[in-house]
Short mmCIF file of C-alpha atoms and ligand atoms in Angstrom, two decimals:
data_model
loop_
_atom_site.label_atom_id
_atom_site.label_comp_id
_atom_site.label_asym_id
_atom_site.label_seq_id
_atom_site.Cartn_x
_atom_site.Cartn_y
_atom_site.Cartn_z
CA MET A 1 246.00 96.61 8.62
CA ALA A 2 249.31 97.67 10.42
CA ALA A 3 250.40 101.37 8.56
CA PRO A 4 253.34 100.73 7.71
CA LEU A 5 256.73 102.16 9.76
CA LEU A 6 257.04 105.07 7.02
CA SER A 7 255.36 105.72 4.53
CA ILE A 8 256.41 108.47 1.99
CA GLN A 9 253.08 109.40 0.25
CA ASP A 10 253.47 111.38 -3.26
CA LEU A 11 257.01 113.89 -2.28
CA SER A 12 257.90 116.41 -4.09
CA ILE A 13 260.51 118.72 -3.46
CA SER A 14 262.48 121.53 -5.40
CA PHE A 15 265.48 123.76 -4.84
CA ILE A 16 264.66 127.18 -5.61
CA THR A 17 267.52 129.62 -6.24
CA GLU A 18 267.37 132.51 -8.28
CA GLU A 19 268.67 131.27 -10.99
CA ARG A 20 266.70 128.24 -11.43
CA VAL A 21 264.49 125.69 -10.18
CA ASN A 22 265.38 121.68 -9.61
CA LYS A 23 262.69 119.41 -9.41
CA ALA A 24 265.22 116.96 -7.52
CA LEU A 25 262.11 115.01 -6.52
CA GLN A 26 258.73 114.66 -8.38
CA HIS A 27 256.27 112.84 -6.94
CA ILE A 28 258.00 109.86 -4.91
CA SER A 29 256.19 106.74 -3.37
CA PHE A 30 257.21 103.95 -1.36
CA ASP A 31 256.83 102.76 2.04
CA VAL A 32 259.20 100.73 4.68
CA LYS A 33 257.39 97.61 6.45
CA GLN A 34 258.92 97.46 10.27
CA GLY A 35 261.26 94.84 10.42
CA GLU A 36 262.04 95.48 6.65
CA ILE A 37 264.94 96.48 5.29
CA VAL A 38 264.68 99.66 2.09
CA ALA A 39 267.31 100.32 -0.37
CA LEU A 40 267.67 103.18 -2.67
CA VAL A 41 269.17 102.55 -5.73
CA GLY A 42 269.97 105.10 -8.33
CA GLU A 43 272.83 107.14 -10.15
CA SER A 44 274.24 110.01 -9.41
CA GLY A 45 271.95 113.53 -8.91
CA SER A 46 269.03 111.55 -9.09
CA GLY A 47 267.81 111.91 -5.23
CA LYS A 48 268.68 109.60 -2.82
CA SER A 49 270.46 111.27 -0.22
CA VAL A 50 267.33 114.94 -0.78
CA THR A 51 264.86 111.67 0.12
CA SER A 52 266.61 110.94 3.01
CA LEU A 53 267.02 114.05 4.69
CA SER A 54 263.97 114.92 3.98
CA ILE A 55 262.06 112.16 6.22
CA LEU A 56 264.27 113.86 9.32
CA ARG A 57 263.63 117.37 7.79
CA LEU A 58 267.19 118.09 7.52
CA LEU A 59 266.91 120.06 3.94
CA PRO A 60 268.18 123.83 4.06
CA SER A 61 265.08 125.86 3.46
CA PRO A 62 265.52 128.01 1.50
CA PRO A 63 266.31 126.87 -1.22
CA ALA A 64 264.49 123.22 -0.15
CA VAL A 65 260.81 123.51 -1.20
CA VAL A 66 258.42 120.60 -0.78
CA ASN A 67 255.24 121.19 -3.07
CA SER A 68 253.80 117.57 -2.83
CA GLY A 69 253.57 114.97 -0.63
CA GLN A 70 253.41 113.13 2.89
CA ILE A 71 256.04 111.84 5.57
CA LEU A 72 253.40 109.38 7.77
CA PHE A 73 255.56 107.73 10.17
CA SER A 74 253.94 105.14 12.54
CA GLU A 75 255.37 103.84 15.95
CA ASP A 76 252.51 101.80 16.43
CA GLY A 77 250.66 99.89 13.28
CA ARG A 78 247.57 102.25 14.27
CA HIS A 79 248.53 106.30 14.38
CA GLN A 80 250.65 107.67 11.72
CA SER A 81 251.78 111.46 11.99
CA ASP A 82 253.09 113.38 8.65
CA LEU A 83 256.86 114.05 9.86
CA LEU A 84 256.56 117.23 7.49
CA HIS A 85 254.10 118.69 10.27
CA LEU A 86 256.01 118.08 13.23
CA ASN A 87 256.76 120.53 15.59
CA SER A 88 260.37 121.13 16.77
CA ASN A 89 260.08 119.42 20.04
CA GLU A 90 258.03 116.67 18.39
CA LEU A 91 261.27 116.22 16.12
CA ARG A 92 263.58 116.25 18.38
CA ARG A 93 261.81 113.12 19.90
CA ILE A 94 262.66 110.93 17.09
CA ARG A 95 265.34 112.21 15.48
CA GLY A 96 268.65 109.97 16.59
CA ASN A 97 265.79 108.25 18.73
CA LYS A 98 263.00 106.69 16.12
CA ILE A 99 264.78 107.77 13.04
CA SER A 100 268.60 108.15 13.04
CA MET A 101 270.50 108.64 9.94
CA ILE A 102 274.48 107.50 8.86
CA PHE A 103 275.85 110.29 6.70
CA GLN A 104 277.94 109.60 3.45
CA GLU A 105 280.79 111.89 4.64
CA PRO A 106 281.77 111.24 8.95
CA MET A 107 284.51 113.53 8.11
CA THR A 108 282.26 116.93 7.54
CA SER A 109 279.29 115.82 9.50
CA LEU A 110 280.94 114.48 13.22
CA ASN A 111 281.62 118.13 15.14
CA PRO A 112 285.07 118.31 14.47
CA VAL A 113 285.39 120.58 18.48
CA PHE A 114 283.99 117.10 20.28
CA THR A 115 285.34 114.03 21.01
CA CYS A 116 283.74 111.36 18.86
CA GLY A 117 282.53 109.42 22.36
CA ARG A 118 280.98 112.38 23.93
CA GLN A 119 278.61 112.38 20.19
CA VAL A 120 277.62 109.46 20.55
CA ALA A 121 276.39 109.86 24.16
CA GLU A 122 275.22 113.04 23.45
CA ALA A 123 272.73 110.75 21.48
CA LEU A 124 272.01 108.56 24.66
CA LEU A 125 271.71 111.17 26.61
CA ASN A 126 269.33 112.95 24.60
CA HIS A 127 266.67 110.37 25.06
CA LYS A 128 266.95 108.01 27.37
CA ASN A 129 266.83 108.74 31.01
CA THR A 130 270.40 108.05 31.87
CA THR A 131 273.49 110.03 34.23
CA PRO A 132 276.84 110.93 31.59
CA GLN A 133 278.79 107.92 33.11
CA LYS A 134 275.81 105.48 32.32
CA ALA A 135 276.22 107.35 28.67
CA ARG A 136 278.98 107.11 28.12
CA GLN A 137 279.79 103.56 29.08
CA GLU A 138 276.67 102.59 27.11
CA ALA A 139 278.48 104.25 24.14
CA ILE A 140 281.64 102.62 24.85
CA GLU A 141 279.83 98.79 24.88
CA TRP A 142 278.41 100.36 21.47
CA PHE A 143 281.90 100.68 20.08
CA GLU A 144 282.81 97.60 21.42
CA LYS A 145 279.90 95.55 19.57
CA VAL A 146 280.33 96.98 16.10
CA LYS A 147 283.70 96.19 16.66
CA LEU A 148 285.56 98.99 16.59
CA PRO A 149 289.65 98.72 17.93
CA ASP A 150 290.49 99.90 21.41
CA PRO A 151 286.93 101.43 22.16
CA GLU A 152 287.64 103.44 25.35
CA SER A 153 290.69 105.43 23.68
CA ILE A 154 288.87 105.97 19.92
CA TYR A 155 285.87 107.39 23.02
CA LYS A 156 288.76 109.61 23.77
CA ARG A 157 289.69 111.23 19.91
CA TYR A 158 288.68 114.02 17.49
CA PRO A 159 286.93 112.57 14.26
CA HIS A 160 290.06 113.65 12.65
CA GLN A 161 292.04 111.48 14.44
CA LEU A 162 289.86 109.01 13.14
CA SER A 163 290.24 106.48 10.22
CA GLY A 164 287.70 107.19 7.48
CA GLY A 165 288.38 104.14 6.14
CA LYS A 166 290.37 104.98 3.23
CA SER A 167 294.43 104.19 3.65
CA SER A 168 295.69 107.65 4.24
CA GLY A 169 293.89 108.11 8.16
N1 LIG B 1 270.84 122.06 -0.67
C1 LIG B 1 271.01 121.37 -2.23
N2 LIG B 1 270.89 123.08 -2.60
C2 LIG B 1 270.51 123.02 -3.69
N3 LIG B 1 270.66 121.96 -4.73
C3 LIG B 1 270.61 120.20 -3.75
C4 LIG B 1 270.86 120.18 -3.06
N4 LIG B 1 271.21 119.35 -2.53
C5 LIG B 1 271.16 117.96 -3.69
N5 LIG B 1 270.44 119.00 -4.96
C6 LIG B 1 270.27 118.72 -6.12
O1 LIG B 1 268.61 117.55 -5.87
C7 LIG B 1 269.18 116.05 -6.91
C8 LIG B 1 269.34 115.54 -5.65
O2 LIG B 1 270.68 114.87 -5.19
P1 LIG B 1 270.70 114.13 -4.28
O3 LIG B 1 272.03 114.77 -3.30
O4 LIG B 1 269.63 113.33 -3.31
O5 LIG B 1 271.59 112.60 -5.27
P2 LIG B 1 271.65 111.81 -5.01
O6 LIG B 1 270.90 110.11 -5.67
O7 LIG B 1 272.27 111.73 -3.39
O8 LIG B 1 273.20 111.35 -5.40
P3 LIG B 1 274.50 110.76 -5.54
O9 LIG B 1 274.98 109.42 -5.62
O10 LIG B 1 275.68 111.09 -5.72
O11 LIG B 1 274.64 110.80 -3.42
C9 LIG B 1 270.51 117.47 -7.38
O12 LIG B 1 270.25 117.66 -8.87
C10 LIG B 1 271.41 117.88 -6.37
O13 LIG B 1 272.27 118.83 -6.74
MG1 LIG B 2 273.69 110.49 -2.09
#
């Protein structure tokens, strides 16, 4: 049987500070199969973001500590690698390429000093054998595909110049 695309097994994560130990995740296990869409649902503070951030190793450590578990990723359904044990080069190959994250807060997760277009083009440049010019073109095409109005102009705008989806934007 093919290995799942992603298999989280017995994952436990705590946040350890001088004041207290917050056991944010306790023995979490679930699989995501190829082609499957999985939603994590739960009340605020139940650990959805911590689970997602742990997959790409984006939790600040300290204070985050992995107490148990594995995060097995399989690109081909046969070999599995534990994302918790990849070195920084191997992680960089996967981040933004095989596994990506759309953050909850665009105003804090995009870099304010670079244009929106450049930040999308950068992901393409880092992972594809392409030129800056082609990456720029492809970023604009992606803006078109997701139906952003006036993609060329959005490419040149900084994050604070875009609407965050709220009426004030
Ligand atoms: N950087 C951090 N340092 C300390 N504790 C943290 C940190 N990030 C998350 N936590 C704690 O981990 C627990 C799980 O938080 P998490 O952000 O994953 O919840 P969530 O399910 O995503 O909530 P929401 O629906 O509000 O987004 C909470 O108790 C939270 O306080
Ligand atoms: Mg969250």
